[in-house]
XYZ file of C-alpha atoms in Angstrom:
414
model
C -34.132 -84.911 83.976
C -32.862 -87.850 86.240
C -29.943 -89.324 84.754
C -30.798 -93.945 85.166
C -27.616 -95.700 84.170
C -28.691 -99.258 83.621
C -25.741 -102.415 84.383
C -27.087 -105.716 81.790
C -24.892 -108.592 80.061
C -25.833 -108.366 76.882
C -28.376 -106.740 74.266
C -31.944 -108.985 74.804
C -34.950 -108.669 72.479
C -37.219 -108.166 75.745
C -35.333 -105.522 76.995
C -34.367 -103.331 74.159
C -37.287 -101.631 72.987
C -38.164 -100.862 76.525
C -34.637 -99.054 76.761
C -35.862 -97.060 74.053
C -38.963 -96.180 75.671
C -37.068 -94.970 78.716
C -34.755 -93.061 76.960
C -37.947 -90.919 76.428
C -38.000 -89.504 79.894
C -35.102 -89.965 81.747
C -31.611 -89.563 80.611
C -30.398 -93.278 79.775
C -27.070 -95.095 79.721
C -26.615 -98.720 79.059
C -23.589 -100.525 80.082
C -23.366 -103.626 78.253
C -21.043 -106.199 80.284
C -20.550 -109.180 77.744
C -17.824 -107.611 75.850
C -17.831 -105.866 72.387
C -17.521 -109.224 70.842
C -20.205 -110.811 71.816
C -22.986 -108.305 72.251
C -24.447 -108.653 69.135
C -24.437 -112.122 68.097
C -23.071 -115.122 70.300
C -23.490 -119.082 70.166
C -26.090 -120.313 72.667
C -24.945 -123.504 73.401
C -28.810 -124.641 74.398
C -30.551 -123.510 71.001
C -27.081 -125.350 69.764
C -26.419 -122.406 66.831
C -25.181 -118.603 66.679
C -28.144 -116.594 67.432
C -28.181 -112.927 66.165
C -31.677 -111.252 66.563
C -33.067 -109.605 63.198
C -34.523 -106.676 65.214
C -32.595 -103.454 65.824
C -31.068 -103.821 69.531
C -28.926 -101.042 69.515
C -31.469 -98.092 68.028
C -32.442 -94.591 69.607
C -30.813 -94.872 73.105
C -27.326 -94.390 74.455
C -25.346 -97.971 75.590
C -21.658 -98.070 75.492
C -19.977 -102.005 75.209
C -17.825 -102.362 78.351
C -14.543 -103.823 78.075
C -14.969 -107.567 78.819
C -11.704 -109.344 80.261
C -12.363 -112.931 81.026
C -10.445 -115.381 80.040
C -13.385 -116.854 79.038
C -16.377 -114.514 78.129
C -20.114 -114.849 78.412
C -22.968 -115.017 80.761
C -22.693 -118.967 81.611
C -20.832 -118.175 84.728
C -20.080 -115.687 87.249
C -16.496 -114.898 85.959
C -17.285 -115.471 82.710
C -17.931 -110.607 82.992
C -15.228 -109.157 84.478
C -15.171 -105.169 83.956
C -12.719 -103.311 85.543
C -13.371 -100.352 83.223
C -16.933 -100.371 84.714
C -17.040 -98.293 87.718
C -15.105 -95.376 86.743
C -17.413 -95.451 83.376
C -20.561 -95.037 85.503
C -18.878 -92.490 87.100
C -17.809 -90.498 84.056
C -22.086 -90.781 83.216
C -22.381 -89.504 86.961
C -25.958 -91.045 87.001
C -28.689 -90.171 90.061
C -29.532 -94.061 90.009
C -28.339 -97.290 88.855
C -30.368 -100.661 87.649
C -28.505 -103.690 87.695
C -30.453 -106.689 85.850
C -28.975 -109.494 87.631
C -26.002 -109.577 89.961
C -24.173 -113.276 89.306
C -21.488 -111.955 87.530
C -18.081 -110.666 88.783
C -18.595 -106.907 87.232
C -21.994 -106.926 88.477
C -21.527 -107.491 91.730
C -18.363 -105.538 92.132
C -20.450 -102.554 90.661
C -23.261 -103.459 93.107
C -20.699 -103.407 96.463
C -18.719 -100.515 94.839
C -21.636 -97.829 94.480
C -23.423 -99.222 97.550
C -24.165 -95.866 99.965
C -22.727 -94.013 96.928
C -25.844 -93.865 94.493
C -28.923 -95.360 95.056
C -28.941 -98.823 93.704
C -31.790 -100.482 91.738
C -31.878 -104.102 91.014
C -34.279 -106.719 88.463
C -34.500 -110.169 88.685
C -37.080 -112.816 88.075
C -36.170 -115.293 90.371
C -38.428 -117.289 92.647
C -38.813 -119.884 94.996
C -40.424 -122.239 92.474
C -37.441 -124.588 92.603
C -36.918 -124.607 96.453
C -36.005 -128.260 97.885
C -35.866 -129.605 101.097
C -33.528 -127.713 103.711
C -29.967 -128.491 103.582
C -26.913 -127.203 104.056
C -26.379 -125.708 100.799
C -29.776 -124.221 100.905
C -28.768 -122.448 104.230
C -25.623 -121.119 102.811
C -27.615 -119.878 99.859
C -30.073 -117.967 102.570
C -27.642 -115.938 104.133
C -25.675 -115.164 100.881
C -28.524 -113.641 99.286
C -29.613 -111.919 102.954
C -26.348 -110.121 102.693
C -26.548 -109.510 99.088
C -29.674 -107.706 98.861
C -29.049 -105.273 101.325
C -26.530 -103.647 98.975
C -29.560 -102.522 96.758
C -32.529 -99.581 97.709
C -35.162 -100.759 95.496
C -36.038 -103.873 94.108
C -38.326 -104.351 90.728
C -40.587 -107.124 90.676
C -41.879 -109.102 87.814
C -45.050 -110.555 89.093
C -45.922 -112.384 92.280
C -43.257 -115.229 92.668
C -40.939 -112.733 92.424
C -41.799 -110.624 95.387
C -42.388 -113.408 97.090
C -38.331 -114.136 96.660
C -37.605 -111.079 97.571
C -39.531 -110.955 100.512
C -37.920 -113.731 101.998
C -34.421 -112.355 101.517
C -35.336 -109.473 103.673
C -36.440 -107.004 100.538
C -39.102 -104.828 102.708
C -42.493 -103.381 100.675
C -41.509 -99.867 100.521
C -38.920 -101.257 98.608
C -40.269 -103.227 96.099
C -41.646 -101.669 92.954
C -43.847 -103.517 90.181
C -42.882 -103.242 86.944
C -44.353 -106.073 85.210
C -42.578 -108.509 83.106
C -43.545 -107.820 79.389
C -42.627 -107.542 75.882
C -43.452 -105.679 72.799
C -47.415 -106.559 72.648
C -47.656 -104.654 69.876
C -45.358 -106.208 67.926
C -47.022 -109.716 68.459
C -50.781 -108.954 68.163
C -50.465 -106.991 64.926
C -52.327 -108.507 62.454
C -50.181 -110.900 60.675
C -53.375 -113.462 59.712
C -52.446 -114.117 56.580
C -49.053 -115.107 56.652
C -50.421 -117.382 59.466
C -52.938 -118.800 57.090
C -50.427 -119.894 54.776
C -48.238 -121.077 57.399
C -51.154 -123.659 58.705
C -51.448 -124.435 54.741
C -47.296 -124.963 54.669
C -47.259 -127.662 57.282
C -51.089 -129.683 56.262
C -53.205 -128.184 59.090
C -56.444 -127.410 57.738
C -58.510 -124.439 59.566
C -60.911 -126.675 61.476
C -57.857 -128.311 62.762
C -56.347 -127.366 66.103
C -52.574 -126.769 66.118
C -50.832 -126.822 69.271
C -47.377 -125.044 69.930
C -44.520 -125.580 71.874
C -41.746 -122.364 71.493
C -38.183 -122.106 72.992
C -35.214 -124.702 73.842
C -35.332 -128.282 73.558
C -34.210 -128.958 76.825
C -34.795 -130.807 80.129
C -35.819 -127.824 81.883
C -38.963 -127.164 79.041
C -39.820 -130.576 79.312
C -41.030 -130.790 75.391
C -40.856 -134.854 75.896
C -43.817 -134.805 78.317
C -45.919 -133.086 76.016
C -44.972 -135.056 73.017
C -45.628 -138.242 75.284
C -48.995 -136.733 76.084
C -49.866 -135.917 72.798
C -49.234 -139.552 71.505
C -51.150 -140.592 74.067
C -53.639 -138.226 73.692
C -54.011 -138.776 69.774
C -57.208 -136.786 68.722
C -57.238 -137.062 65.121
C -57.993 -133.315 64.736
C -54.672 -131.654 66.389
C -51.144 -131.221 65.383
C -48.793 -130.617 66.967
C -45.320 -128.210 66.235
C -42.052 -127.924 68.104
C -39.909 -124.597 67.324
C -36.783 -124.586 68.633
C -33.632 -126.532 68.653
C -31.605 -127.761 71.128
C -30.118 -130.839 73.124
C -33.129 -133.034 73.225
C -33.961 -131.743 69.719
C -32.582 -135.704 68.156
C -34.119 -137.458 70.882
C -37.675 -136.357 70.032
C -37.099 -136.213 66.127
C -36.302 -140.090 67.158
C -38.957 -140.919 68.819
C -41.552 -139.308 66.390
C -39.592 -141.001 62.720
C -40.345 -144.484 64.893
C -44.021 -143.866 65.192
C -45.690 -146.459 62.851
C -43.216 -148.586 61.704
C -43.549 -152.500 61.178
C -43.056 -154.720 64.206
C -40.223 -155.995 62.653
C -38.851 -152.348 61.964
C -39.728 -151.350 66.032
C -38.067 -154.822 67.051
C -34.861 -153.510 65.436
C -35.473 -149.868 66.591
C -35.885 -151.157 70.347
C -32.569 -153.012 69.769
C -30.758 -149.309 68.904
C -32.714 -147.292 71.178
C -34.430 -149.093 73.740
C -34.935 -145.992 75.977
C -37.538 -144.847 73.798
C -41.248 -145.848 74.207
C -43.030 -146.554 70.702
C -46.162 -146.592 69.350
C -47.944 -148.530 66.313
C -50.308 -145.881 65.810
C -48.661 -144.297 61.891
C -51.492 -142.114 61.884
C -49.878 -139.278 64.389
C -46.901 -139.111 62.739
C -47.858 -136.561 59.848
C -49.666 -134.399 62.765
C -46.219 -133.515 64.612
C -44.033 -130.965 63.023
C -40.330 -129.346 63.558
C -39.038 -125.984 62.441
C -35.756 -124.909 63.552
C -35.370 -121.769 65.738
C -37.292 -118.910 63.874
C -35.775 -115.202 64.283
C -38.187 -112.599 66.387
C -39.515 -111.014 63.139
C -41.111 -114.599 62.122
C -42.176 -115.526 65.841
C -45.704 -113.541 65.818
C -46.315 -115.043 62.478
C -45.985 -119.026 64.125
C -47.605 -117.602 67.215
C -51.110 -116.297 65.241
C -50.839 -119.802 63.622
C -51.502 -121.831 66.551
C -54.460 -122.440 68.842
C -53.166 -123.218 71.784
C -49.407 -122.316 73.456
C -48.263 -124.909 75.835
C -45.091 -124.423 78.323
C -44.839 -127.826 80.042
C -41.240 -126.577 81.740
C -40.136 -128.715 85.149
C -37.482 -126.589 85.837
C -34.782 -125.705 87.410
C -34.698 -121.928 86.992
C -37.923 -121.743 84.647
C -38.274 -118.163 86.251
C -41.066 -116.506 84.131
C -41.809 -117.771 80.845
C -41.967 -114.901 78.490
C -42.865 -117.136 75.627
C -46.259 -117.167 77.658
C -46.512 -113.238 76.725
C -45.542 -113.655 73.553
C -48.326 -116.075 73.143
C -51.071 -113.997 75.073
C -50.140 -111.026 73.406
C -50.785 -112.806 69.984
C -54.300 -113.735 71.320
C -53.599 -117.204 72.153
C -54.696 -119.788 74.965
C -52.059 -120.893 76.958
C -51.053 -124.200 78.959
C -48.476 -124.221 81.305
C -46.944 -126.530 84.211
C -46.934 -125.355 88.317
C -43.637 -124.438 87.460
C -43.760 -122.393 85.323
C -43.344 -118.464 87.083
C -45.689 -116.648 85.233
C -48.994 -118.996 85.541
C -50.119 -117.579 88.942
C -49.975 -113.841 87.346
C -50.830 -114.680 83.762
C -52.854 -117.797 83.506
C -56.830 -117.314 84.301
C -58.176 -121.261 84.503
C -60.823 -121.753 82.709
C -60.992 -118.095 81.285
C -57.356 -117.881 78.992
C -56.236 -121.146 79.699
C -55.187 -124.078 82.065
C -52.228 -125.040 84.841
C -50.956 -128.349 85.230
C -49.273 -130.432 87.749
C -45.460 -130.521 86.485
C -44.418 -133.340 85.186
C -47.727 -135.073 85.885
C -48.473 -136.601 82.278
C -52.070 -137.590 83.080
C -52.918 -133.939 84.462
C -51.262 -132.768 81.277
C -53.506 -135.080 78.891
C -56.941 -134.167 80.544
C -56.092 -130.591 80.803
C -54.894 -130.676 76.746
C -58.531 -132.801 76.083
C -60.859 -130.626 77.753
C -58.756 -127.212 75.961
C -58.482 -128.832 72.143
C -62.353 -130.355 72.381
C -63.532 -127.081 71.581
C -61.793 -124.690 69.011
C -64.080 -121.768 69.428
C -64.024 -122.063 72.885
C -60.268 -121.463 72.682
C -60.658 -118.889 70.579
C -62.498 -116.949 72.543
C -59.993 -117.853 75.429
C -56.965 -116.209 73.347
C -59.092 -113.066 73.138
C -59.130 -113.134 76.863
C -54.920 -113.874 76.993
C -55.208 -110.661 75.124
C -56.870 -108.200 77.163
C -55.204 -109.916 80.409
C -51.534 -109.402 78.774
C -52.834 -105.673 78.288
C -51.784 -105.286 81.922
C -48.117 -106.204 81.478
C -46.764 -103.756 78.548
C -43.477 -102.196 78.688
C -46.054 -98.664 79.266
C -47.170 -100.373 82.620
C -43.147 -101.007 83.545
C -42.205 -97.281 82.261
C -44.464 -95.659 84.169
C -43.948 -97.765 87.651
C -40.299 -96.674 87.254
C -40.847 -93.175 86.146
C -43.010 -92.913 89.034
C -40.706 -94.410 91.007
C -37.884 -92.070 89.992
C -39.848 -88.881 90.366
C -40.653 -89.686 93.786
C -36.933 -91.242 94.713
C -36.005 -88.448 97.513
C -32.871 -91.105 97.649
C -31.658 -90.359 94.435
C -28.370 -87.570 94.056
């Protein structure tokens, strides 16, 4: 049995309970980068709280917690994991290959040079060229950088097409690239939990002919939750709500902007005085049809995801790489809405068959694309069965056996 050690930061809710299904057939090691102290719960500065996941992350596989010693830890910067207990621990495990999930961190990338011609290197990523500018100097620097950095690695997984398409153009050649589709637990998410949804609907005044639509993840510029707020005002079918999970730094700009809706002229004059970046509107019957909830844990998320009727991930990037919410969201049988910029729509998103692509940050693309879903609820219906047998395609069982095949057939490996 080939022996895969596998280089990460830190223990991720979408990675986990593949690690366990690896652990199956090969024999597994995870090296966990982040430091002991912060691999199980740390403090997200862009949900704005401590997050600590209430699903097992450490169950039925072998990981040891590397020895962290930056000065000052995490994965918000590329010194923020430095491991110099790291190499010699791989080579105590004396593994046939290595996976590294993502290389911008000091003990990454010093593991990546290190066992370079040593053992054959794997490497994941969902990066793309999404966010690509005009040329510039920068952007040339960039080029050559990642040239030079990807020849340090014999195989390359790819997520979906984006992704290979980055790869491609930093000199990544086919036989080198292996799909192993970006997933998580669809199991988990599409088990019947239609009660519980039920009485969620009930909870927040949404009654079953109603159409609920649902925006999951970080309140922050890169999601773009504004735009879709701003489109649903505008929008304002009397028959949809609307719900926001998630907190973050825009979280008190659009709780503003919604507690203004309807107020007196006299109230709005004074409002405008206060806050005059915000644009109001008269209109006090939208304001019961657009709910908050704070961030919800991963054992609640398939409960608010069966809820909804529609999934919407407006993002306008930077760095909006895949989108996994979009899985979660499939996998629960839902329709989905997402922007151009968004990595996933060009593998996941069907138009017209599971759901729609917009124009990023194009607010009257987003309205008639958010009309011509929420006119029919049935129709969308029948699109999240669709989501559902499409998302059957990327399962952590596709991923484990692209890699198994790949490592039975790695004449490369020790």
């Amino acid at each position: 049995m080939k022996r895969l050690a596998i280089i990460i930061t830190h223990p991720i809710q979408y990675y986990s309970p593949f690690f366990v299904l690896l652990a199956k057939v090969c024999e597994l090691k995870v090296f966990y980068t982040i430091g002991k102290d912060k691999a199980l719960s740390y403090f997200d500065p862009n949900f704005k709280r401590e997050i600590k996941w209430d699903i097992p992350l450490l169950n039925d596989y072998a990981y040891e917690l590397v020895t962290n010693t930056s000065k000052d830890p995490g994965s918000h910067s590329y010194k923020g994991i430095v491991n110099p207990s790291l190499i010699n621990n791989i080579n105590k495990f004396d593994p046939d290959i290595i996976l590294i999930y993502g290389w911008a961190y000091h003990g990454h990338l010093s593991a990546m040079r290190y066992f370079k011609n040593k053992i054959p290197i794997w490497f994941r990523g969902d990066s793309n060229l999404l966010d690509e500018g005009n040329n510039n100097f920068k952007k040339y620097l960039r080029y050559f950088f990642l040239k030079w950095l990807y020849r340090h690695i014999d195989k390359a997984l790819y997520v979906g097409m984006a992704n290979k398409a980055y790869y491609k153009k930093f000199g990544i050649k086919d036989h080198q690239l292996i799909f192993a589709p970006h997933s998580v637990d669809n199991k988990r998410f599409a088990e019947n939990r239609s009660m519980e949804a039920e009485q969620f609907r009930k909870t927040l005044g949404i009654r079953p002919e109603e159409i609920l639509i649902l925006f999951a993840g970080k309140l922050e510029q890169k999601k773009n939750p504004e735009l879709l707020l701003n489109a649903f005002i505008k929008m304002d079918v009397k028959t949809t709500h609307l719900l926001f999970v998630g907190n973050g730094v825009l979280e008190e700009n659009l709780k503003s902007k919604v507690e203004c809706l309807g107020i007196s002229s006299e109230g709005l004059a004074e409002k405008m005085k206060t806050k005059p970046s915000l644009d109001y509107t008269l209109n006090d019957g939208i304001k019961r049809r657009i709910h908050f909830m704070d961030f919800q844990n991963q054992s609640t998320m398939p409960v608010v995801y069966q809820a909804c009727d529609l999934f919407c991930l407006p993002s306008q990037g930077p760095a909006e790489t895949w989108g996994l919410a979009v899985n979660e969201a499939m996998a629960a049988g839902k329709a989905v809405l997402v922007s151009t910029m968004v990595g996933c729509a060009i593998d996941l998103v069907k138009t017209s068959v599971n759901g729609e692509i917009f124009k990023s940050g194009n607010i009257e693309d987003l309205i008639n694309k958010l009309s011509t879903l929420t006119d029919d609820k049935e129709k969308l219906a029948q699109m999240g069965v669709a989501s559902q047998q499409i998302i059957q395609n990327w399962s952590f069982e596709k991923q484990l056996e692209a890699i198994v095949n790949t490592i039975n057939n790695n004449i490369d490996a020790k």
